[in-house]
């Protein structure tokens, strides 16, 4: 495998993926200046992918702002849905593996601990648009769909918000609910290893199930910050889109395949410490 095209390399996951692969592998992505493309221009996207002719295509891109997706449904549908169809089609034409990153938000959050076989039922447009992308990716037999939850790293995210806010001596209001947060570095390493193993189909790769309130407390304890400033408010009414209450993922399949601790809160906070220290 000599050429890998990473779409979405400017995001926290794409950045980690770009840093993980050895220098002997040629990486193509927007940050390198060799792959500049408008994600909603399907014709341009197709021409760029075909011209690069990669050995592997990884889609780490998404419009992940849940409220923006609710307000800009047409744009979200193109970025999270139609563009994935174009990528899958190009991968089929080139005869190469296609890796697509999915989300826990395709589920309604009524049950939690969702497995790869559970039926999706999104309750917001972000989840629906991502599900459209999943369907396109799954239609290609040589695809790997990595479903994840609460990815965090060097950009704005809940753990970063908690760390910064507590460091400033301010109160943190943790939205009620459960999920399976994972650091982008651990997720990227898991994707790399699953590709090396030749895995296909849907695989959940995420962290341990935890509430945002408990995660905030663990962050405070990990970094020796004041946990008495953490609050769990009631219903949050300032959000445009609904959120699933328990979107946690069952990761037993990934744990059986990977001989690494990608999932524990401690492992992910250790990676987060490296991010904070940069």
CSV table of C-alpha atoms in Angstrom, one decimal:
chain,number,residue,atom,x,y,z
A,1,UNK,CA,0.0,0.0,0.0
A,2,UNK,CA,1.9,3.1,-1.3
A,3,UNK,CA,-0.8,5.8,-1.6
A,4,UNK,CA,-3.4,6.7,1.0
A,5,UNK,CA,-6.0,9.4,0.4
A,6,UNK,CA,-7.4,10.8,3.7
A,7,UNK,CA,-10.5,13.0,3.2
A,8,UNK,CA,-11.0,15.3,6.2
A,9,UNK,CA,-7.4,15.4,7.3
A,10,UNK,CA,-7.9,18.8,8.7
A,11,UNK,CA,-10.1,17.5,11.5
A,12,UNK,CA,-8.9,16.0,14.8
A,13,UNK,CA,-9.2,12.4,13.5
A,14,UNK,CA,-7.8,13.0,10.1
A,15,UNK,CA,-4.8,14.8,11.7
A,16,UNK,CA,-4.1,11.8,13.9
A,17,UNK,CA,-4.4,9.4,11.0
A,18,UNK,CA,-1.9,11.5,8.9
A,19,UNK,CA,0.6,11.4,11.8
A,20,UNK,CA,0.3,7.6,12.3
A,21,UNK,CA,1.3,6.3,8.9
A,22,UNK,CA,5.0,6.0,8.1
A,23,UNK,CA,6.9,8.3,5.8
A,24,UNK,CA,7.3,5.5,3.3
A,25,UNK,CA,3.5,5.8,2.5
A,26,UNK,CA,2.4,8.7,0.3
A,27,UNK,CA,-0.5,10.6,2.0
A,28,UNK,CA,-2.8,12.8,0.0
A,29,UNK,CA,-5.0,15.3,1.9
A,30,UNK,CA,-6.0,18.9,2.0
A,31,UNK,CA,-3.3,19.9,4.4
A,32,UNK,CA,-0.6,18.9,2.0
A,33,UNK,CA,-2.0,21.1,-0.7
A,34,UNK,CA,-2.3,18.1,-3.1
A,35,UNK,CA,-6.0,17.5,-2.4
A,36,UNK,CA,-8.1,20.6,-2.3
A,37,UNK,CA,-11.7,20.0,-3.1
A,38,UNK,CA,-15.2,21.2,-2.3
A,39,UNK,CA,-16.9,18.3,-0.5
A,40,UNK,CA,-20.3,19.2,-1.9
A,41,UNK,CA,-19.1,19.3,-5.5
A,42,UNK,CA,-19.5,15.7,-6.4
A,43,UNK,CA,-18.0,16.0,-9.9
A,44,UNK,CA,-14.9,17.6,-8.6
A,45,UNK,CA,-14.6,15.1,-5.7
A,46,UNK,CA,-14.8,12.2,-8.1
A,47,UNK,CA,-12.3,13.6,-10.5
A,48,UNK,CA,-9.8,14.3,-7.7
A,49,UNK,CA,-10.1,10.8,-6.3
A,50,UNK,CA,-9.7,9.1,-9.6
A,51,UNK,CA,-6.8,11.2,-10.6
A,52,UNK,CA,-4.9,10.4,-7.4
A,53,UNK,CA,-5.7,6.7,-7.8
A,54,UNK,CA,-5.0,5.8,-4.2
A,55,UNK,CA,-4.6,2.3,-2.8
A,56,UNK,CA,-6.8,3.1,0.2
A,57,UNK,CA,-9.4,5.8,0.7
A,58,UNK,CA,-10.3,7.0,4.2
A,59,UNK,CA,-13.2,9.3,4.8
A,60,UNK,CA,-12.6,11.1,8.1
A,61,UNK,CA,-14.7,14.1,7.1
A,62,UNK,CA,-18.1,15.2,8.4
A,63,UNK,CA,-20.3,18.1,9.2
A,64,UNK,CA,-20.5,17.2,12.9
A,65,UNK,CA,-22.1,20.3,14.3
A,66,UNK,CA,-25.4,18.8,15.3
A,67,UNK,CA,-27.3,22.0,15.5
A,68,UNK,CA,-25.9,23.3,12.3
A,69,UNK,CA,-27.0,20.1,10.5
A,70,UNK,CA,-30.5,20.8,11.8
A,71,UNK,CA,-30.5,24.3,10.4
A,72,UNK,CA,-28.7,23.5,7.1
A,73,UNK,CA,-30.2,20.2,6.1
A,74,UNK,CA,-29.3,20.4,2.5
A,75,UNK,CA,-25.7,21.1,3.1
A,76,UNK,CA,-25.5,18.4,5.8
A,77,UNK,CA,-27.1,15.9,3.4
A,78,UNK,CA,-24.4,16.6,0.8
A,79,UNK,CA,-21.4,16.5,3.1
A,80,UNK,CA,-22.5,13.6,5.3
A,81,UNK,CA,-24.5,11.6,2.8
A,82,UNK,CA,-24.0,12.2,-0.9
A,83,UNK,CA,-20.3,12.7,-0.8
A,84,UNK,CA,-19.9,9.3,0.8
A,85,UNK,CA,-21.8,7.8,-2.1
A,86,UNK,CA,-19.3,9.4,-4.4
A,87,UNK,CA,-16.3,8.1,-2.4
A,88,UNK,CA,-17.8,4.6,-2.3
A,89,UNK,CA,-18.4,4.7,-6.1
A,90,UNK,CA,-14.9,5.8,-6.8
A,91,UNK,CA,-13.5,3.1,-4.5
A,92,UNK,CA,-15.5,0.5,-6.4
A,93,UNK,CA,-14.2,1.8,-9.7
A,94,UNK,CA,-10.6,1.7,-8.5
A,95,UNK,CA,-11.0,-1.6,-6.8
A,96,UNK,CA,-9.7,-0.3,-3.5
A,97,UNK,CA,-10.7,-0.5,0.2
A,98,UNK,CA,-12.9,2.3,1.5
A,99,UNK,CA,-13.0,3.3,5.2
A,100,UNK,CA,-15.9,5.4,6.4
A,101,UNK,CA,-16.2,6.8,9.9
A,102,UNK,CA,-19.8,6.7,11.3
A,103,UNK,CA,-21.4,7.9,14.5
A,104,UNK,CA,-23.4,6.8,17.5
A,105,UNK,CA,-25.9,9.5,16.7
A,106,UNK,CA,-27.6,7.2,14.2
A,107,UNK,CA,-29.3,5.7,17.2
A,108,UNK,CA,-32.2,7.2,19.3
A,109,UNK,CA,-30.5,6.7,22.6
A,110,UNK,CA,-33.4,4.9,24.3
A,111,UNK,CA,-31.4,1.7,25.1
A,112,UNK,CA,-27.6,2.3,24.9
A,113,UNK,CA,-24.9,-0.3,24.4
A,114,UNK,CA,-25.7,-0.4,20.7
A,115,UNK,CA,-24.0,-3.2,18.7
A,116,UNK,CA,-23.1,-3.4,15.1
A,117,UNK,CA,-26.4,-5.2,14.4
A,118,UNK,CA,-28.8,-2.9,16.2
A,119,UNK,CA,-31.4,-1.0,14.0
A,120,UNK,CA,-30.6,2.7,13.6
A,121,UNK,CA,-33.3,5.3,14.4
A,122,UNK,CA,-31.8,8.8,14.4
A,123,UNK,CA,-33.6,11.6,16.2
A,124,UNK,CA,-31.8,14.5,14.6
A,125,UNK,CA,-30.7,15.5,11.1
A,126,UNK,CA,-27.0,15.0,11.8
A,127,UNK,CA,-27.7,11.3,12.7
A,128,UNK,CA,-30.0,11.0,9.6
A,129,UNK,CA,-27.5,12.5,7.2
A,130,UNK,CA,-24.7,10.3,8.6
A,131,UNK,CA,-27.0,7.2,8.3
A,132,UNK,CA,-27.4,8.1,4.6
A,133,UNK,CA,-23.6,8.0,4.3
A,134,UNK,CA,-23.5,4.6,6.1
A,135,UNK,CA,-25.9,3.2,3.6
A,136,UNK,CA,-23.8,4.3,0.7
A,137,UNK,CA,-20.7,3.0,2.3
A,138,UNK,CA,-22.3,-0.3,3.2
A,139,UNK,CA,-23.4,-0.8,-0.4
A,140,UNK,CA,-19.8,-1.4,-1.4
A,141,UNK,CA,-18.5,-4.8,-0.4
A,142,UNK,CA,-14.9,-3.7,0.2
A,143,UNK,CA,-15.8,-1.1,2.8
A,144,UNK,CA,-15.1,-0.8,6.5
A,145,UNK,CA,-17.5,1.3,8.5
A,146,UNK,CA,-16.0,2.4,11.8
A,147,UNK,CA,-18.8,3.6,14.1
A,148,UNK,CA,-17.6,5.8,17.0
A,149,UNK,CA,-18.7,8.1,19.7
A,150,UNK,CA,-17.7,11.4,21.2
A,151,UNK,CA,-14.3,11.8,19.5
A,152,UNK,CA,-12.1,14.3,21.2
A,153,UNK,CA,-8.6,15.7,20.8
A,154,UNK,CA,-6.9,18.9,19.9
A,155,UNK,CA,-10.0,20.9,18.8
A,156,UNK,CA,-13.1,22.1,20.6
A,157,UNK,CA,-14.9,19.2,22.4
A,158,UNK,CA,-16.4,18.4,25.8
A,159,UNK,CA,-13.2,17.2,27.5
A,160,UNK,CA,-11.3,20.3,26.3
A,161,UNK,CA,-14.2,22.5,27.5
A,162,UNK,CA,-14.1,20.8,30.9
A,163,UNK,CA,-10.3,21.1,31.2
A,164,UNK,CA,-10.2,24.8,30.1
A,165,UNK,CA,-13.3,25.8,32.2
A,166,UNK,CA,-12.1,24.1,35.4
A,167,UNK,CA,-8.6,25.5,34.9
A,168,UNK,CA,-10.1,29.0,34.9
A,169,UNK,CA,-12.0,28.2,38.1
A,170,UNK,CA,-15.4,28.4,36.4
A,171,UNK,CA,-18.4,26.1,36.7
A,172,UNK,CA,-19.0,23.2,34.3
A,173,UNK,CA,-22.5,22.2,33.4
A,174,UNK,CA,-22.4,18.7,32.1
A,175,UNK,CA,-25.3,17.8,29.8
A,176,UNK,CA,-27.2,14.7,31.1
A,177,UNK,CA,-26.7,11.4,29.2
A,178,UNK,CA,-24.3,8.7,28.4
A,179,UNK,CA,-21.9,8.0,25.5
A,180,UNK,CA,-18.6,6.3,24.7
A,181,UNK,CA,-16.0,9.0,24.2
A,182,UNK,CA,-12.6,8.1,22.6
A,183,UNK,CA,-9.5,10.2,21.9
A,184,UNK,CA,-8.8,10.7,18.2
A,185,UNK,CA,-5.3,9.2,18.5
A,186,UNK,CA,-6.7,5.9,19.9
A,187,UNK,CA,-9.4,5.9,17.2
A,188,UNK,CA,-6.9,6.5,14.5
A,189,UNK,CA,-4.6,3.7,15.7
A,190,UNK,CA,-7.6,1.3,15.8
A,191,UNK,CA,-8.6,2.2,12.2
A,192,UNK,CA,-5.0,1.7,11.0
A,193,UNK,CA,-4.9,-1.7,12.7
A,194,UNK,CA,-8.3,-2.8,11.5
A,195,UNK,CA,-7.2,-1.9,7.9
A,196,UNK,CA,-4.0,-3.9,8.4
A,197,UNK,CA,-6.2,-6.9,9.5
A,198,UNK,CA,-8.3,-6.6,6.3
A,199,UNK,CA,-11.5,-6.0,8.2
A,200,UNK,CA,-14.7,-5.2,6.4
A,201,UNK,CA,-18.3,-4.4,7.4
A,202,UNK,CA,-19.3,-2.4,10.5
A,203,UNK,CA,-17.2,-2.3,13.6
A,204,UNK,CA,-17.8,-0.1,16.7
A,205,UNK,CA,-14.7,1.6,17.9
A,206,UNK,CA,-15.3,3.8,21.0
A,207,UNK,CA,-14.5,4.2,24.7
A,208,UNK,CA,-16.2,2.9,27.8
A,209,UNK,CA,-19.8,3.9,28.5
A,210,UNK,CA,-19.8,6.9,30.8
A,211,UNK,CA,-22.0,9.9,31.6
A,212,UNK,CA,-20.7,13.4,30.7
A,213,UNK,CA,-20.9,14.3,34.4
A,214,UNK,CA,-18.7,11.3,35.4
A,215,UNK,CA,-16.3,12.0,32.6
A,216,UNK,CA,-16.0,15.6,33.8
A,217,UNK,CA,-15.2,14.4,37.3
A,218,UNK,CA,-12.6,12.0,36.0
A,219,UNK,CA,-11.0,14.7,34.0
A,220,UNK,CA,-10.9,16.9,37.1
A,221,UNK,CA,-9.3,14.1,39.2
A,222,UNK,CA,-6.9,13.2,36.4
A,223,UNK,CA,-5.6,16.8,36.1
A,224,UNK,CA,-6.0,17.7,39.7
A,225,UNK,CA,-8.7,20.3,39.0
A,226,UNK,CA,-11.6,21.4,41.3
A,227,UNK,CA,-14.4,18.8,40.7
A,228,UNK,CA,-16.7,20.7,43.1
A,229,UNK,CA,-17.3,23.1,40.2
A,230,UNK,CA,-19.0,20.4,38.1
A,231,UNK,CA,-22.8,20.5,37.9
A,232,UNK,CA,-25.3,18.3,36.1
A,233,UNK,CA,-28.2,20.6,35.0
A,234,UNK,CA,-31.7,19.5,34.1
A,235,UNK,CA,-33.1,19.7,30.6
A,236,UNK,CA,-31.0,21.9,28.3
A,237,UNK,CA,-33.3,24.1,26.2
A,238,UNK,CA,-30.8,26.1,24.2
A,239,UNK,CA,-30.1,23.4,21.6
A,240,UNK,CA,-31.7,23.3,18.2
A,241,UNK,CA,-31.5,19.5,17.8
A,242,UNK,CA,-32.4,16.7,20.1
A,243,UNK,CA,-29.6,14.5,21.4
A,244,UNK,CA,-29.9,10.8,22.2
A,245,UNK,CA,-29.8,10.2,26.0
A,246,UNK,CA,-27.7,7.0,25.9
A,247,UNK,CA,-25.8,6.5,22.6
A,248,UNK,CA,-23.1,4.3,24.1
A,249,UNK,CA,-21.7,1.6,21.8
A,250,UNK,CA,-21.0,-2.1,22.4
A,251,UNK,CA,-17.3,-2.5,21.6
A,252,UNK,CA,-16.8,-6.2,22.2
A,253,UNK,CA,-16.2,-7.0,18.5
A,254,UNK,CA,-13.3,-4.4,18.3
A,255,UNK,CA,-11.9,-5.6,21.6
A,256,UNK,CA,-11.7,-9.2,20.3
A,257,UNK,CA,-9.9,-8.0,17.2
A,258,UNK,CA,-7.5,-5.4,18.6
A,259,UNK,CA,-4.8,-6.2,21.2
A,260,UNK,CA,-4.7,-2.6,22.5
A,261,UNK,CA,-6.4,-0.6,25.2
A,262,UNK,CA,-8.2,1.9,22.9
A,263,UNK,CA,-11.3,2.1,25.1
A,264,UNK,CA,-10.5,2.7,28.8
A,265,UNK,CA,-11.1,6.2,30.2
A,266,UNK,CA,-7.5,6.2,31.6
A,267,UNK,CA,-6.0,5.4,28.2
A,268,UNK,CA,-8.0,8.1,26.5
A,269,UNK,CA,-7.2,10.7,29.1
A,270,UNK,CA,-3.5,9.8,28.8
A,271,UNK,CA,-3.7,10.6,25.1
A,272,UNK,CA,-5.6,13.8,26.0
A,273,UNK,CA,-2.8,14.8,28.4
A,274,UNK,CA,-0.4,14.8,25.4
A,275,UNK,CA,-2.9,17.0,23.5
A,276,UNK,CA,-3.2,19.4,26.3
A,277,UNK,CA,0.6,19.6,26.7
A,278,UNK,CA,1.2,20.6,23.1
